[in-house]
PDB file of C-alpha atoms and ligand atoms in Angstrom:
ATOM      1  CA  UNK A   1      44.518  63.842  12.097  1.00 43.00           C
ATOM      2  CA  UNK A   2      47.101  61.059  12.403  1.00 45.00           C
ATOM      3  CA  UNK A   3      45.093  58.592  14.622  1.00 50.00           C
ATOM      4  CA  UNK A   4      41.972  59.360  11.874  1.00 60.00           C
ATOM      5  CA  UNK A   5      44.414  57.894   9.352  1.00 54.00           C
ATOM      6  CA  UNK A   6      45.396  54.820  11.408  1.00 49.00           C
ATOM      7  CA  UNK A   7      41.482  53.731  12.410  1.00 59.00           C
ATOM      8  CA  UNK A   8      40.491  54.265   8.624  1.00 64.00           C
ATOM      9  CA  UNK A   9      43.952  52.363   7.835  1.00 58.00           C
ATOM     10  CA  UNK A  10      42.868  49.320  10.464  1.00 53.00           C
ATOM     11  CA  UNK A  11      39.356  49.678   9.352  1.00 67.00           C
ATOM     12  CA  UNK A  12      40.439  48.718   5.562  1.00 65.00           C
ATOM     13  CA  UNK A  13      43.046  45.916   6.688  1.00 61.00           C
ATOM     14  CA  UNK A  14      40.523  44.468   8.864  1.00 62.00           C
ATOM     15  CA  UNK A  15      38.083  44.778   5.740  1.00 66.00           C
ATOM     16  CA  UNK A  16      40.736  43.338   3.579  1.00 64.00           C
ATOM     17  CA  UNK A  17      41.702  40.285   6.347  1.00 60.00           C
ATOM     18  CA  UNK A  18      44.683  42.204   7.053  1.00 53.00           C
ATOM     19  CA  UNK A  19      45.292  41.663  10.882  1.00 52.00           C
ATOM     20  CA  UNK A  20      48.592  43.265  11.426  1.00 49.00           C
ATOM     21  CA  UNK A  21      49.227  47.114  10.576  1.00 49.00           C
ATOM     22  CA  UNK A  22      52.028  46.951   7.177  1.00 50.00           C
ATOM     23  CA  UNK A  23      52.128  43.482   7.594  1.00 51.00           C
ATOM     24  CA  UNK A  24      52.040  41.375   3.977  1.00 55.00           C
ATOM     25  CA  UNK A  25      48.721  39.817   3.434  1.00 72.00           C
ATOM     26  CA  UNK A  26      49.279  36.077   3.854  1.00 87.00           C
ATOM     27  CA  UNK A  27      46.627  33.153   3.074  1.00 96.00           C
ATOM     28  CA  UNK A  28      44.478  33.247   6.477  1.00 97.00           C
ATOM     29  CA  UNK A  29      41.684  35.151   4.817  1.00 97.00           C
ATOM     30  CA  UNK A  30      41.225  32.860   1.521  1.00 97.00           C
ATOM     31  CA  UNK A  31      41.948  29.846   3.791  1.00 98.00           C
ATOM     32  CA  UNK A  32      39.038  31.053   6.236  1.00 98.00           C
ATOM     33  CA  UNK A  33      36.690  31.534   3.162  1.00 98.00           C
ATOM     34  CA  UNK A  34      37.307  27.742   1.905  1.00 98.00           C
ATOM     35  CA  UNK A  35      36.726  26.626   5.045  1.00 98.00           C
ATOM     36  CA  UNK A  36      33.475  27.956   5.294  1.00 98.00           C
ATOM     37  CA  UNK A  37      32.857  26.642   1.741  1.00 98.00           C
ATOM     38  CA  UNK A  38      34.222  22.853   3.235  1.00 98.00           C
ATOM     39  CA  UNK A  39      31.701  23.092   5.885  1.00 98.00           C
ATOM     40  CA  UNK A  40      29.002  23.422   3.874  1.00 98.00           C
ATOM     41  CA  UNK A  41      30.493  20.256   1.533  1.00 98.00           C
ATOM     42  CA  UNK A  42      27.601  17.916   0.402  1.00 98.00           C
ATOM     43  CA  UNK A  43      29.728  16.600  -2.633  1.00 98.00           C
ATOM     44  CA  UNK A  44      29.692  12.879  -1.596  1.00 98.00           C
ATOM     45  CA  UNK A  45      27.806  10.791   0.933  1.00 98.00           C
ATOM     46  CA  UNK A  46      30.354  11.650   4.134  1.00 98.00           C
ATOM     47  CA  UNK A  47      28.801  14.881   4.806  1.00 98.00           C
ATOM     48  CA  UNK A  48      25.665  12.432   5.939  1.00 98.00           C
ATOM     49  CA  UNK A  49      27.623  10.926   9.140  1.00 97.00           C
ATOM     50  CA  UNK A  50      30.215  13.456   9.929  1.00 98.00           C
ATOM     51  CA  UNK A  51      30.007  15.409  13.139  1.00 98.00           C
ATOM     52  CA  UNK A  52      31.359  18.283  11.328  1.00 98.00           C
ATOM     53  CA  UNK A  53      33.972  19.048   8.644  1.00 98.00           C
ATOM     54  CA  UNK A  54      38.157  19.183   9.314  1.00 98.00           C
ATOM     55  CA  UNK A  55      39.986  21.795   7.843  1.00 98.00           C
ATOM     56  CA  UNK A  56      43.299  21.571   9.188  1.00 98.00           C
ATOM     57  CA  UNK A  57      45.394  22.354  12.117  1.00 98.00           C
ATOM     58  CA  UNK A  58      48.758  24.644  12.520  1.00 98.00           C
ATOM     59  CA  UNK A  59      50.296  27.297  10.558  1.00 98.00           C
ATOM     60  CA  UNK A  60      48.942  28.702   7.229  1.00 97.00           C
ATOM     61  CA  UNK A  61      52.343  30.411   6.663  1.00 97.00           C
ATOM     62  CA  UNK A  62      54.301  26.879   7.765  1.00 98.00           C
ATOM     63  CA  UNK A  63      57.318  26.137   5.573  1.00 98.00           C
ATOM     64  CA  UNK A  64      56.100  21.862   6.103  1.00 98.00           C
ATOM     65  CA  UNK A  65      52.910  20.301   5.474  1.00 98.00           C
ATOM     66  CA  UNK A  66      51.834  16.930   6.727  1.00 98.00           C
ATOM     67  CA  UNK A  67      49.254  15.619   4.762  1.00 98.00           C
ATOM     68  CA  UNK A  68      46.932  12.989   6.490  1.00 98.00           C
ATOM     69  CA  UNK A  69      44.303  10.293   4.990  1.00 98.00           C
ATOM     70  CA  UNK A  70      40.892  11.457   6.942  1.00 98.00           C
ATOM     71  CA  UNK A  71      39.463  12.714  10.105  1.00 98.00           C
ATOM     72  CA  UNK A  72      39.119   9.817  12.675  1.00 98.00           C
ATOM     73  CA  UNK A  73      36.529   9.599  15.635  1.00 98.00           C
ATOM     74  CA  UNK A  74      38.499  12.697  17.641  1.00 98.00           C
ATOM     75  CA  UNK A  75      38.979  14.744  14.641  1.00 98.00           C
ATOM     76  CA  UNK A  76      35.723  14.849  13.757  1.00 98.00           C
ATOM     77  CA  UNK A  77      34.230  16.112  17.562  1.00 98.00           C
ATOM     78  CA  UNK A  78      37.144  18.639  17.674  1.00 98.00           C
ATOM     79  CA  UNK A  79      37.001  19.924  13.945  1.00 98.00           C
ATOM     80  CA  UNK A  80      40.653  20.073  13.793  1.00 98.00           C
ATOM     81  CA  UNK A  81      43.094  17.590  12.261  1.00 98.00           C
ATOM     82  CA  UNK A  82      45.512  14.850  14.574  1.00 98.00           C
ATOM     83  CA  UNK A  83      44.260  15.828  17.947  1.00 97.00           C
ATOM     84  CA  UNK A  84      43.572  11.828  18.511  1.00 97.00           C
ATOM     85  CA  UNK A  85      46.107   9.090  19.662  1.00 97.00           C
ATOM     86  CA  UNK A  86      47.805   9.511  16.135  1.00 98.00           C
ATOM     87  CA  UNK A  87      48.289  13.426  16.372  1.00 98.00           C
ATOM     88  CA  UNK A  88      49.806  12.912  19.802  1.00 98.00           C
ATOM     89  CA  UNK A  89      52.518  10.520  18.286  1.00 98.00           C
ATOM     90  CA  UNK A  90      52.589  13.202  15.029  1.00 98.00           C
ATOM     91  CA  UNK A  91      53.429  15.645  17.336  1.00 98.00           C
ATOM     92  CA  UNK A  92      56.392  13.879  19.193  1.00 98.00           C
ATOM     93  CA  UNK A  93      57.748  13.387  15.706  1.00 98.00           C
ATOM     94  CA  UNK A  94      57.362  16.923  15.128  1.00 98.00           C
ATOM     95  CA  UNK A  95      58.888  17.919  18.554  1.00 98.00           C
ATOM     96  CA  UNK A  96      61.884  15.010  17.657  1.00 98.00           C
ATOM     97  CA  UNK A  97      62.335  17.261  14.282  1.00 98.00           C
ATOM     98  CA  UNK A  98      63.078  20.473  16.424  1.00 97.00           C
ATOM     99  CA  UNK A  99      60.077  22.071  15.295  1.00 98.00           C
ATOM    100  CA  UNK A 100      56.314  23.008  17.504  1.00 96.00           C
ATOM    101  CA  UNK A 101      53.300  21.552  16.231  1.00 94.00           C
ATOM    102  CA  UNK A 102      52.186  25.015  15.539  1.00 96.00           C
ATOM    103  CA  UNK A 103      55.285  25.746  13.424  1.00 97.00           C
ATOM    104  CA  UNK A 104      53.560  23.019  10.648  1.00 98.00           C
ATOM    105  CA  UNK A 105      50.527  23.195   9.168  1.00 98.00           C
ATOM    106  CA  UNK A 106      48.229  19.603   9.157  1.00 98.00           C
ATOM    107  CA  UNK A 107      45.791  18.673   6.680  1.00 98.00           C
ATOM    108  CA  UNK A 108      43.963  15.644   5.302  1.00 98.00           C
ATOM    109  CA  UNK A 109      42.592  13.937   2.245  1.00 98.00           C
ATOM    110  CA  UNK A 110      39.732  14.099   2.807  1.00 98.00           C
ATOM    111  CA  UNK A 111      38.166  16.584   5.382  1.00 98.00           C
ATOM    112  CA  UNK A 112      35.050  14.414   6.834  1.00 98.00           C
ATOM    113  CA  UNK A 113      35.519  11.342   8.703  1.00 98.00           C
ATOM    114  CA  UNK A 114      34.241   7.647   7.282  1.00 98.00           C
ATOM    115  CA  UNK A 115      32.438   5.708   8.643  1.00 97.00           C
ATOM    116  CA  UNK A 116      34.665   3.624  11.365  1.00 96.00           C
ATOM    117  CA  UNK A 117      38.149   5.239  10.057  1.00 96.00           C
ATOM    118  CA  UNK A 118      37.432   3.299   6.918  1.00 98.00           C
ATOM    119  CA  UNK A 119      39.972   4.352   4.515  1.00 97.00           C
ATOM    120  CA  UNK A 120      38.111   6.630   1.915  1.00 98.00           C
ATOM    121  CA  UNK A 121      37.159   5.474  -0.885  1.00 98.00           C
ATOM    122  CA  UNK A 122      37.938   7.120  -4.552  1.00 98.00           C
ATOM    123  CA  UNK A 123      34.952   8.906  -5.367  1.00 98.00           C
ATOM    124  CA  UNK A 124      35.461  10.247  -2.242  1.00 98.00           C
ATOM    125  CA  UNK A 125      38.991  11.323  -2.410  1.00 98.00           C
ATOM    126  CA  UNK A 126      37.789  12.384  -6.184  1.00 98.00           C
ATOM    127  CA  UNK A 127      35.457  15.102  -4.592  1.00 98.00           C
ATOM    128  CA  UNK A 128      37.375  16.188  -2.141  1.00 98.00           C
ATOM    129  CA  UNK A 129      40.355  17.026  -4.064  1.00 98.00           C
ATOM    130  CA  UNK A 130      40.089  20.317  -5.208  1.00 98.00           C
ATOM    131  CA  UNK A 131      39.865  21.610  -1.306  1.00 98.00           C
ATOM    132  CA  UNK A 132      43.285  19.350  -1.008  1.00 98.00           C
ATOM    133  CA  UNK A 133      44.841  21.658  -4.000  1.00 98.00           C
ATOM    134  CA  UNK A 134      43.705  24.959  -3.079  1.00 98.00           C
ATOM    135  CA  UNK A 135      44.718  24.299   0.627  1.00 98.00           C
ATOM    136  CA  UNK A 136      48.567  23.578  -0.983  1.00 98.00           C
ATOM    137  CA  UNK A 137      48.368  26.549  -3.225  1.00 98.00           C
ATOM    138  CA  UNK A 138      47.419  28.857  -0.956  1.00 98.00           C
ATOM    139  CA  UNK A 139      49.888  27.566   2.161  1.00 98.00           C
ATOM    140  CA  UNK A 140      52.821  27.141  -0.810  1.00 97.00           C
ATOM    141  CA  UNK A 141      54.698  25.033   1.681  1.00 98.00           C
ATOM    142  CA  UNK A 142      58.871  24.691   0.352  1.00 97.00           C
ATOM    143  CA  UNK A 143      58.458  20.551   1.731  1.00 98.00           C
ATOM    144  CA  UNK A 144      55.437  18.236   2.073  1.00 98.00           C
ATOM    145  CA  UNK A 145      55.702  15.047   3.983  1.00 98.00           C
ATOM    146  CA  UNK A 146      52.527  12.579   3.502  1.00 98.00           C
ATOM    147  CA  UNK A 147      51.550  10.373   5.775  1.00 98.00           C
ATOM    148  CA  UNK A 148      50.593   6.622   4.590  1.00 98.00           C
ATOM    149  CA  UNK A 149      49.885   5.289   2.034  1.00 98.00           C
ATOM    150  CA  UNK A 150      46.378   7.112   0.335  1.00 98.00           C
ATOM    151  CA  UNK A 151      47.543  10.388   1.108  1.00 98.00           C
ATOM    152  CA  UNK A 152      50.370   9.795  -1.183  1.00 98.00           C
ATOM    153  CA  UNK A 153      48.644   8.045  -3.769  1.00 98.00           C
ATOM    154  CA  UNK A 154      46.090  10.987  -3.889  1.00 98.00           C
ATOM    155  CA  UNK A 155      48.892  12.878  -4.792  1.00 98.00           C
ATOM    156  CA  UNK A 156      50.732  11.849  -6.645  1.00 98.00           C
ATOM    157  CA  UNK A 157      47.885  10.287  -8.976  1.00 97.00           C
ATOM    158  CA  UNK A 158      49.518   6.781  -8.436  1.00 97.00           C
ATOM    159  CA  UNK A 159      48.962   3.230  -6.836  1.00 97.00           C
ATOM    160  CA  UNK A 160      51.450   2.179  -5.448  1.00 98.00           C
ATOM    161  CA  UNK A 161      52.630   0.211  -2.054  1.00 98.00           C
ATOM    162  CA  UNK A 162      53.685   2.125   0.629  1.00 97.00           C
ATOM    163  CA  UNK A 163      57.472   0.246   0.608  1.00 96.00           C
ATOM    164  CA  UNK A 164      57.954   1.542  -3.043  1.00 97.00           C
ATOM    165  CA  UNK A 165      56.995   5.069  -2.230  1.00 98.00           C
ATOM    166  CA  UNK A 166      58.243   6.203   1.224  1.00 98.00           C
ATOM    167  CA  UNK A 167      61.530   7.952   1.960  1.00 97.00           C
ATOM    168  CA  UNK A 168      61.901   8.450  -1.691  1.00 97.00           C
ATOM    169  CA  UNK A 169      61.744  12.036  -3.196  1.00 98.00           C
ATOM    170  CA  UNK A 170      58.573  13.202  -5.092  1.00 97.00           C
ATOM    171  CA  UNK A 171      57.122  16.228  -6.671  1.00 97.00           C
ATOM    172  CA  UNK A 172      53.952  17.563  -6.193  1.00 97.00           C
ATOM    173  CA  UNK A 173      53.391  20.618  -8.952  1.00 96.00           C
ATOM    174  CA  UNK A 174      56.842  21.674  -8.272  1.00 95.00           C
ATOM    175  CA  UNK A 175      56.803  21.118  -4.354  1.00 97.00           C
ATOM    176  CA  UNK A 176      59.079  18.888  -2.873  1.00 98.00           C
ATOM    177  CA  UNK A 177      57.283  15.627  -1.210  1.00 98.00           C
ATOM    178  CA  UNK A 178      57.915  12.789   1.082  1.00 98.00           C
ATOM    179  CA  UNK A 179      56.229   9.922   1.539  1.00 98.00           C
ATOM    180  CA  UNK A 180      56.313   8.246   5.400  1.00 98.00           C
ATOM    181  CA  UNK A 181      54.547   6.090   7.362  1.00 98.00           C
ATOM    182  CA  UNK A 182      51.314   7.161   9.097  1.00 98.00           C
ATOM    183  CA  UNK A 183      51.121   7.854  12.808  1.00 98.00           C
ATOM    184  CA  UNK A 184      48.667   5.680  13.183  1.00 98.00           C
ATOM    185  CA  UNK A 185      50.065   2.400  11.748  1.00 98.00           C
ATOM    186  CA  UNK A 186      53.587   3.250  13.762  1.00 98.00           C
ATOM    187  CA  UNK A 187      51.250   2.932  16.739  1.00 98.00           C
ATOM    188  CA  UNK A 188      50.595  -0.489  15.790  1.00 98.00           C
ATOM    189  CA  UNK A 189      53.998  -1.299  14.238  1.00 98.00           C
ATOM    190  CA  UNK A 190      56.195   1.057  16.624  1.00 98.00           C
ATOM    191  CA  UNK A 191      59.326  -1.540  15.098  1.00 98.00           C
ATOM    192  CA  UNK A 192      58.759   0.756  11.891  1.00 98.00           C
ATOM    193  CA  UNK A 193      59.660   3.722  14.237  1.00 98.00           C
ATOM    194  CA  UNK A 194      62.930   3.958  12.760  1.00 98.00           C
ATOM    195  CA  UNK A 195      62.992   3.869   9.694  1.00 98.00           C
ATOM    196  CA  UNK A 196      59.849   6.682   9.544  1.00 98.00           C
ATOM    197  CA  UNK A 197      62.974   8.942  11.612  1.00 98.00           C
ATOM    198  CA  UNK A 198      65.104   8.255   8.368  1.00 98.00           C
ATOM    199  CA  UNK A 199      62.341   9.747   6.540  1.00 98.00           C
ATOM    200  CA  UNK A 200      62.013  12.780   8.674  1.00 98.00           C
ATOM    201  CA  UNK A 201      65.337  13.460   9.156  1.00 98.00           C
ATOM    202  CA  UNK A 202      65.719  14.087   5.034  1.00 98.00           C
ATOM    203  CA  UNK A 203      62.598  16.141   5.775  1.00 98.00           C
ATOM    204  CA  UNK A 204      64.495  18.673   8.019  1.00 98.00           C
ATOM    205  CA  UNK A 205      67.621  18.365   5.586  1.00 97.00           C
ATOM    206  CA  UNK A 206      65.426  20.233   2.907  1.00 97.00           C
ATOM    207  CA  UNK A 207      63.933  22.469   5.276  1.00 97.00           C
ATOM    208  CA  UNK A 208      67.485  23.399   6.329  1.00 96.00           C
ATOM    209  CA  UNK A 209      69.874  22.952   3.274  1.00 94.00           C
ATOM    210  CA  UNK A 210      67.379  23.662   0.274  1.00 91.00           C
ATOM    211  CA  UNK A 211      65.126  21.511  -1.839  1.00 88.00           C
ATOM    212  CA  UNK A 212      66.732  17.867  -2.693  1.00 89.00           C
ATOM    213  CA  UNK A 213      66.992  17.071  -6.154  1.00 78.00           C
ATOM    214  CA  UNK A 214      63.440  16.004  -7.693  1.00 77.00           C
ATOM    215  CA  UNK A 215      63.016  13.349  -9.987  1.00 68.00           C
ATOM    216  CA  UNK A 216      62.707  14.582 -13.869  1.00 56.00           C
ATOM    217  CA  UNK A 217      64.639  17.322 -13.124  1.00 50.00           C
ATOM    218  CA  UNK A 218      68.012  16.359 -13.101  1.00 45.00           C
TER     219      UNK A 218
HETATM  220  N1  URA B 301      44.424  10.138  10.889  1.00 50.14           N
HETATM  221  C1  URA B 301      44.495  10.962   9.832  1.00 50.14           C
HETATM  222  O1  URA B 301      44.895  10.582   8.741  1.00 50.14           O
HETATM  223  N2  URA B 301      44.121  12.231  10.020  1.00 50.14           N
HETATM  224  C2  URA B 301      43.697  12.718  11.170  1.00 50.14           C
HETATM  225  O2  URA B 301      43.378  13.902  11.237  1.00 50.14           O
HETATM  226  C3  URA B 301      43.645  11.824  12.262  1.00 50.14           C
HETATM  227  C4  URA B 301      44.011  10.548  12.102  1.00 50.14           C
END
């Protein structure tokens, strides 16, 4: 009688995208559904080169977010975001923050690479945008730390260089984010090391002390 009660109980979680008996029903299941909608993206011309589509890469239930500019040549054979030269040096700054890369959650722009890791263009960024949001509202991350310069930008719905935004506070709809050099450019510039370490360490300081203060609110 019991055990009848548990399979139908498993049955309807497993239904329902429930995987764990009692457990809370996190975003996995709406994330898995817009993932399959990304794949089948056609809503500007990258869909015509890509190798496939890149969702993201971690933990949907991750307190920090990175948020990357677009899929490069790696990215796009794996499907999964930073798994190329700059996701190894992502994840040393992860590991240097006391944190696994699976304890963050990694996402992109855009989620289709350009052609020859152009940077994408704003039509492009445009289209892919609402993906960007939905990801962020459904993951409801307390900190999110950008890397380079379009990524913030995009988010921010601003212009500006990447020495006026980084290590500075923002808000995104109420979320707490930091701007900080890309991966990839440190690889090139590995003299900028440091001062993208300054960055991360206010990072973990909001992780572990609570939100900093956001501009317009105090
Ligand atoms: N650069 C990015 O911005 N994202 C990736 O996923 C890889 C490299």
């Amino acid at each position: 009688m019991r055990s009848a009660w548990l399979k139908k109980r498993l049955e309807l979680e497993k239904m329902m995208g429930v995987d764990v008996l009692f457990k809370k029903p996190g975003p996995e299941a709406e994330l898995r559904e817009l993932e399959e909608e990304v794949r089948a993206c056609r809503r500007c011309r990258l869909y015509q080169e890509r190798k496939q589509t890149v969702f993201a890469r971690g933990d949907p239930r991750a307190a920090l977010m990175f948020i990357g500019e677009a899929p490069g040549r790696e990215e796009d054979l794996q499907g999964l975001a930073f798994v190329g030269p700059a996701g190894k040096l992502l994840d040393k700054m992860i590991f240097a923050m006391g944190l696994k890369r699976d304890e963050v959650y990694i996402i992109n722009i855009i989620k289709c690479r350009p052609p020859n890791n152009r940077e994408p263009r704003a039509d492009e960024v445009e289209a892919c945008f609402p993906y960007l949001e939905r990801q962020i509202d459904l993951v409801r991350p307390q900190v999110i730390c950008t890397l380079g310069r379009p990524a913030a930008n995009a988010l921010l719905g601003t212009s500006r260089s990447m020495g006026d935004l980084r290590g500075k506070w923002h808000s995104y709809r109420g979320v707490p984010l930091l701007p900080t050099y890309h991966s990839a450019y440190l690889l090139r510039s590995p003299g900028q090391k440091k001062k993208a370490w300054e960055d991360l360490k206010k990072v973990i300081a909001a992780l572990t002390d609570g939100p900093p203060p956001l501009p317009g609110l105090f």
